[in-house]
Coordinates of C-alpha atoms in Angstrom, one line a residue:
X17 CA 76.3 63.8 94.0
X18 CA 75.2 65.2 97.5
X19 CA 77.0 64.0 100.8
X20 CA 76.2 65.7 104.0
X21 CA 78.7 64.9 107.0
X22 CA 80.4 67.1 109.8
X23 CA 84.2 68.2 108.8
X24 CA 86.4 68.5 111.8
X25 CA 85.8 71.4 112.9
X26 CA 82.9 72.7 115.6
X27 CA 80.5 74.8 113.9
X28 CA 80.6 73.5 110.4
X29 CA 78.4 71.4 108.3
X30 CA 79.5 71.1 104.4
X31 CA 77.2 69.5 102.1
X32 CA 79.2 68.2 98.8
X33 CA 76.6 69.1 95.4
X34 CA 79.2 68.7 92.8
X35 CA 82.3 66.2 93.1
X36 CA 86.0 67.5 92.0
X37 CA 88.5 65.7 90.3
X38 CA 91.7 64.3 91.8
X39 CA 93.4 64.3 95.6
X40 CA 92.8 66.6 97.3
X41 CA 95.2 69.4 96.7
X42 CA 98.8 69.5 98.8
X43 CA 99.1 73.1 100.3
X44 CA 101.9 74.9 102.1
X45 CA 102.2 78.5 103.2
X46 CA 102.1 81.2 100.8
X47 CA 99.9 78.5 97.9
X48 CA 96.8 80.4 97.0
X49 CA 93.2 79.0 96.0
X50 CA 90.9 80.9 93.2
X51 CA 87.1 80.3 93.7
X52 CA 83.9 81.7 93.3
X53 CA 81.2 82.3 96.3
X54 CA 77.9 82.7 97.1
X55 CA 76.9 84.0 100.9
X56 CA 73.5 83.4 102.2
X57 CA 71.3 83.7 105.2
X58 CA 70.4 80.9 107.3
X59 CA 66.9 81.8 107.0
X60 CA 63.9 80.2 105.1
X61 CA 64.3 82.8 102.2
X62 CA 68.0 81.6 101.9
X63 CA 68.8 85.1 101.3
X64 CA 71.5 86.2 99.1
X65 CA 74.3 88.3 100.9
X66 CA 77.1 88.5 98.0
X67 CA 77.6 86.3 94.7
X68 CA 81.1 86.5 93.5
X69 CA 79.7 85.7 90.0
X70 CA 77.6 88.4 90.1
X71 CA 80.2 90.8 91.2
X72 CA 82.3 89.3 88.0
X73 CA 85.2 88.4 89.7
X74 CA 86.5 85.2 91.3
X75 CA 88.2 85.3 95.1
X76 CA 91.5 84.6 95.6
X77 CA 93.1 84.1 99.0
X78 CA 96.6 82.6 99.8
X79 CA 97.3 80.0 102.8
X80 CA 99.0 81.3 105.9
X81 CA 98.8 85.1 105.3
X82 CA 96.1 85.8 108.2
X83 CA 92.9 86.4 105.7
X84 CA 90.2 87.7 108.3
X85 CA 87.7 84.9 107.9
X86 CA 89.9 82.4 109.0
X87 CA 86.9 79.3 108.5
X88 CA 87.5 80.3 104.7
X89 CA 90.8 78.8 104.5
X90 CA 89.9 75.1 106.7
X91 CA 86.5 74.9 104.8
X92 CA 88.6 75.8 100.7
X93 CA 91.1 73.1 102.2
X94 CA 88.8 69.8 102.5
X95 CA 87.8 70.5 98.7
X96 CA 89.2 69.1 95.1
X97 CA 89.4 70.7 92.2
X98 CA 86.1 71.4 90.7
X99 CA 84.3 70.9 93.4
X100 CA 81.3 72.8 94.5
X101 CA 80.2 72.1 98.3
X102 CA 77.4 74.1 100.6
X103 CA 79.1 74.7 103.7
X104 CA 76.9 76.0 106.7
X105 CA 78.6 77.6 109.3
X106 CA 77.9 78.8 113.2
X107 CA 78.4 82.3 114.3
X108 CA 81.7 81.5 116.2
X109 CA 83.2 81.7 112.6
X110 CA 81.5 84.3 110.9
X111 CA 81.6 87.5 113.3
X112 CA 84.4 89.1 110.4
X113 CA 82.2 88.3 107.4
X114 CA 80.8 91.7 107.4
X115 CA 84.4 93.7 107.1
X116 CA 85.1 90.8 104.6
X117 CA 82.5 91.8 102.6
X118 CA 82.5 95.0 102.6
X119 CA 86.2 95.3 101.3
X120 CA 85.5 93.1 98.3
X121 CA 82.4 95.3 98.2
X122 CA 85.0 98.3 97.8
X123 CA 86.9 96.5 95.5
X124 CA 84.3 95.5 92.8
X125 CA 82.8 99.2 93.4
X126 CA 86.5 100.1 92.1
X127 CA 87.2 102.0 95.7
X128 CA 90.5 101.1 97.9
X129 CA 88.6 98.3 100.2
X130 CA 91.3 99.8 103.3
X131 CA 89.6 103.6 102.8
X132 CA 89.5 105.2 106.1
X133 CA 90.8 101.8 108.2
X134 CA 93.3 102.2 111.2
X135 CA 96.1 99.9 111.1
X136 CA 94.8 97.6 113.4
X137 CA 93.6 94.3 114.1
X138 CA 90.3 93.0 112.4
X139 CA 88.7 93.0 115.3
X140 CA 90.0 96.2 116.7
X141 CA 88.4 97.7 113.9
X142 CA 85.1 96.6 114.6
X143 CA 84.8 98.5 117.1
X144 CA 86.1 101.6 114.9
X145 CA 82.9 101.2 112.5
X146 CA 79.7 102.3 113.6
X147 CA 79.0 101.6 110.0
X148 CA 80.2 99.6 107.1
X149 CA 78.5 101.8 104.6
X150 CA 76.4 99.0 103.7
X151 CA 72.6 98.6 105.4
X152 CA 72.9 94.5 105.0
X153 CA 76.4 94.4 106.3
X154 CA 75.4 96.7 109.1
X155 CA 73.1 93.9 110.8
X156 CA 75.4 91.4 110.5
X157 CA 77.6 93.4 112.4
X158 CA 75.1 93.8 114.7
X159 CA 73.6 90.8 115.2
X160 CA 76.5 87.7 114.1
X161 CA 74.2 84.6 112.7
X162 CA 75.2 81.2 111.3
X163 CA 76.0 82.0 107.5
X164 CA 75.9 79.7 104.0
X165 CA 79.0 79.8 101.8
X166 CA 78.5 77.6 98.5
X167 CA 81.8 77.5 97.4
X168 CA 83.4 76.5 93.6
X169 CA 87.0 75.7 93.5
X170 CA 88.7 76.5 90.1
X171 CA 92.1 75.3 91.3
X172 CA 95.1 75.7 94.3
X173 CA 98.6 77.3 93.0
X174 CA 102.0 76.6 94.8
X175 CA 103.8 80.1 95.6
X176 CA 106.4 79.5 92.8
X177 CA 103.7 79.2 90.3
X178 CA 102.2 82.7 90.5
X179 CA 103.2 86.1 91.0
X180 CA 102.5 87.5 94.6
X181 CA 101.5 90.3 95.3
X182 CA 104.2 92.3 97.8
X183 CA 102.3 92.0 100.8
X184 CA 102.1 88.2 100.3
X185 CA 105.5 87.9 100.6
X186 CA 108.2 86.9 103.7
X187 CA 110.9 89.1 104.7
X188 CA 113.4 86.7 103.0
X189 CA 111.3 86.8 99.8
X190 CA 111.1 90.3 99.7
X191 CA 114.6 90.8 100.6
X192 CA 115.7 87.7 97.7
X193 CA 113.0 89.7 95.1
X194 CA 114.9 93.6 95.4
X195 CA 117.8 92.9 93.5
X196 CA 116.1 91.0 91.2
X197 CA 113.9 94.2 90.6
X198 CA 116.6 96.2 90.5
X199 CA 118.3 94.6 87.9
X200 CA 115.4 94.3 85.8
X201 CA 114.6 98.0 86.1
X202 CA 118.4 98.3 84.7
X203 CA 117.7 96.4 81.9
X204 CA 114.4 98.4 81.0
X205 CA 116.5 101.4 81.3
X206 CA 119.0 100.3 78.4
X207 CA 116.1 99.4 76.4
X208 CA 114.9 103.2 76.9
X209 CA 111.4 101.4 78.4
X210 CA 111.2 104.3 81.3
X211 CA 107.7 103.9 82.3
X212 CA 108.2 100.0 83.0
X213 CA 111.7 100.4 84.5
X214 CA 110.1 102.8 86.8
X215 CA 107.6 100.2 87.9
X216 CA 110.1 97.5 88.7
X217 CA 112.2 100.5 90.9
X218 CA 109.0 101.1 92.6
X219 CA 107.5 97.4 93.9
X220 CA 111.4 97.3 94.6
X221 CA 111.0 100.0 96.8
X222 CA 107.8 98.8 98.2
X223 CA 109.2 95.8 99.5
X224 CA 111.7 97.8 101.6
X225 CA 109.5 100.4 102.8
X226 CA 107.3 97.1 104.4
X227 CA 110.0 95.4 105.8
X228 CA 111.6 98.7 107.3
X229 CA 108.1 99.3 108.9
X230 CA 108.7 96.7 111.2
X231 CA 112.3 98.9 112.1
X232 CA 112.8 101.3 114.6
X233 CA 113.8 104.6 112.8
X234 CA 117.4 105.5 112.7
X235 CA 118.8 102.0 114.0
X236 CA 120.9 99.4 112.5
X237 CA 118.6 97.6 110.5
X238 CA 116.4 100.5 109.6
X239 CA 118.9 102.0 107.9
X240 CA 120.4 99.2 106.1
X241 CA 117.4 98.9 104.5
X242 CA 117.1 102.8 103.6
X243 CA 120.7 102.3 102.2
X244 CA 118.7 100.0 99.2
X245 CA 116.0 102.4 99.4
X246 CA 117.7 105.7 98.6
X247 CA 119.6 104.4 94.6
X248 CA 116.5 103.0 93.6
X249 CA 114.4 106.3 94.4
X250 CA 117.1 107.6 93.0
X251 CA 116.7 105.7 89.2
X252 CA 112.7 106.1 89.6
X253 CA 113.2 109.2 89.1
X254 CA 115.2 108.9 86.4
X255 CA 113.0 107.7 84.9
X256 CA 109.9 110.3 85.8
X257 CA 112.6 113.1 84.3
X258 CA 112.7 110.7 81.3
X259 CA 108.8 110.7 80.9
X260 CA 108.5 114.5 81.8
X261 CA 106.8 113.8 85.2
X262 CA 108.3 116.4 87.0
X263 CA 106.2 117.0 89.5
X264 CA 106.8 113.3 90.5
X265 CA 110.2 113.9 90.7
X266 CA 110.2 117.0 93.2
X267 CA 107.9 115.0 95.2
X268 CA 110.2 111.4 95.7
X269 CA 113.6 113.8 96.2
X270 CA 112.4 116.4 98.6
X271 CA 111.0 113.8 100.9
X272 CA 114.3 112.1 100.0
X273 CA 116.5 115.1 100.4
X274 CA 114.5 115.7 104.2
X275 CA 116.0 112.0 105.2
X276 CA 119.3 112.8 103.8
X277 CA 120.4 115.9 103.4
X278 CA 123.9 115.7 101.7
X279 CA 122.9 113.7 99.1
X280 CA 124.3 115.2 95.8
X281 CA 122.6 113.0 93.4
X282 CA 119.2 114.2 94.8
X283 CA 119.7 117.4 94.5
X284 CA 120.9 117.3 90.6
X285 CA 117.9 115.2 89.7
X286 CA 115.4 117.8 91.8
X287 CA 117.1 120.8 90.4
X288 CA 116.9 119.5 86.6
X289 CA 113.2 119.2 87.3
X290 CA 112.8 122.5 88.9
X291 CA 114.7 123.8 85.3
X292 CA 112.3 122.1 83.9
X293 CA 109.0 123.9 85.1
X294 CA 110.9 127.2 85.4
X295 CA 111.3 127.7 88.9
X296 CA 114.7 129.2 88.1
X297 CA 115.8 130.0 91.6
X298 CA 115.1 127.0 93.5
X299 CA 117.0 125.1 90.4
X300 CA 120.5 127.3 90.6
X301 CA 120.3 126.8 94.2
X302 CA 119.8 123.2 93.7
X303 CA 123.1 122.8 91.2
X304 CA 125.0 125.1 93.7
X305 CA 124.8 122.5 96.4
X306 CA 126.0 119.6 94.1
X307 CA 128.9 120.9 92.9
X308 CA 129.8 122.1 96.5
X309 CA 128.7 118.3 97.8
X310 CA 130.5 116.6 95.1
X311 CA 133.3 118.6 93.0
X312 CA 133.5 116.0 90.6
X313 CA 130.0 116.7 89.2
X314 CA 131.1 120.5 88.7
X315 CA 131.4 120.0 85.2
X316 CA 128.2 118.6 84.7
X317 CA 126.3 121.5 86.8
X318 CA 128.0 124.3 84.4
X319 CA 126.6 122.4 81.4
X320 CA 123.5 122.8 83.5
X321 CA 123.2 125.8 84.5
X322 CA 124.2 126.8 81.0
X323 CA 121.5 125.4 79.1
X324 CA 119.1 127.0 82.1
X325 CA 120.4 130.4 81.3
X326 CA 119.7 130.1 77.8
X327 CA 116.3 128.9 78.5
X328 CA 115.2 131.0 80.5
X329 CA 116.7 134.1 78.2
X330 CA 114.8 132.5 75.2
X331 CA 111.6 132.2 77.5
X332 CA 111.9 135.9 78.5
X333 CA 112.5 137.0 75.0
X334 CA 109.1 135.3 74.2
X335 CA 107.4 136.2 77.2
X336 CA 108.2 140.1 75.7
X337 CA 107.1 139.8 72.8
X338 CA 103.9 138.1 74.0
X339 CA 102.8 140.8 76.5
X340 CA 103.3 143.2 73.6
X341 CA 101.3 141.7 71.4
X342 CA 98.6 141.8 74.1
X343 CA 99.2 145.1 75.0
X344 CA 99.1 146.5 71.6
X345 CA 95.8 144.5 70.7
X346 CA 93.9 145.9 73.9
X347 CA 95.0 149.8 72.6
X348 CA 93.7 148.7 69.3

């Protein structure tokens, strides 16, 4: 089957060389479409820019969430299901394809595809490149040209049947999907499945950190949010004490402890993980301020700063006998 007519849209010419099956597919905000691509040059060569089968990975892009070549989402919407269709389209719609490409460049290269960007516009950023790394990509940039996409739709998912990514998300669906994290992070925890738990604590946190971006520091609704923010830090790192990434955990309460200074909990959790790489000092320190912040963990920081005097005791006894050992084997 081959049908060549004008969709309604200036610019575009699509070219039908495989039917699909059914209506075509109801969309709303938020429903994404999986498809493979092939981007060519309007030229007599028909050159090949990038082949998504080639790269071994199908696109995905989801309605309404401002993907950066826009003609992408009118040209996947006036397609069925199986469908494969030969859309030609003007340079008025393809002056982005070049940052397009080079981020899914990135991303089957296994490199972050947002590597040295500005938060900006897509546009705005155009301006910030003098190169995308990529001679082919570079001319486009240049010089914007009419471009071929051939296009394969594998199917169109409604947002409730997948799983979105964070960023996809509204600010009521992040705000509805927290608790929901949080609860399932709980219910890891019981099950002693730390590294998971930890997981669901962290997109949890994610969620809040975007939506607090759009916040002004230190007002009302900034800090509602960080009120969510700080318990479930708080149980991630938990669970990095559980799994002996210590490290982790003087990172996340330090930069916590900076926000929120009086914060008892955060201090207990840093100083166990300063016990546990031996910094000695800053750990007794570290108890010291809990049990003046919050009396009622006294008893827990003298079981604490127990067991670190008998480790570090023990570790001094073998530290002894180790620098004998060495010292006697170099007079021998």
């Amino acid at each position: 089957m081959e049908e060549t007519y004008l969709l309604n849209v200036e610019g575009v010419r699509k070219k039908i060389l495989h039917g699909g099956q059914g209506e075509l597919p109801k969309l709303q905000d938020g429903s994404k479409f999986t498809f493979h691509f092939q981007t060519l040059k309007d030229d007599f060569e028909r050159t090949v820019i990038d082949d998504s089968r080639e790269a071994g990975m199908p696109m995905e892009i989801i309605v309404g969430k401002m993907f950066k070549l826009e003609i992408w989402e009118t040209l996947l919407s006036s397609m069925r299901i199986g469908e494969v269709a030969e859309f030609w389209c003007d340079a008025i719609h393809t002056g982005m394809y070049a940052l397009v490409s080079r981020g899914m460049r990135r991303i089957t290269e296994g490199r972050d595809p947002l590597e040295g960007q500005k938060h900006r516009c897509g546009m705005g950023n155009m301006f910030d490149y003098h190169s995308t790394g990529y001679d082919d990509l570079d001319e486009l940039q240049r010089t914007p040209q009419p471009l071929i996409f051939i296009m394969e739709l594998f199917r169109v998912e409604d947002p409730s049947a997948y799983k979105r990514d964070t960023w996809a998300m509204s600010k009521e669906e992040k705000l509805a999907a927290v608790p929901v994290l949080h609860s399932e992070g709980n219910r890891l925890v019981l099950r002693r499945e730390f590294a998971q738990a930890a997981a669901k604590y962290q997109e949890a946190v994610i969620c809040l950190r975007n939506l607090q971006a759009k916040e002004k520091p230190w007002e009302d609704g900034w800090l509602k949010l960080e009120s969510l923010v700080t318990p479930l830090v708080l149980n991630y790192c938990q669970c990095q004490l559980e799994l002996g990434e210590y490290y982790e955990v003087l990172e996340h309460t330090t930069e916590l402890l900076q926000k929120h200074n009086d914060n008892a909990k955060a201090y207990f959790k840093r100083a166990k993980a300063h016990a546990a790489v031996w910094n000695e000092r800053e750990a007794r320190e570290d108890f010291q301020r809990v049990a003046h912040l919050d009396p009622s963990m006294a008893a827990a920081v003298k079981k604490e700063l127990k067991q670190l005097g008998e480790r570090m005791r023990k570790k001094h006894v073998e530290d002894r006998k180790r620098y004998r050992g060495l010292f006697q084997s170099s007079q021998g």
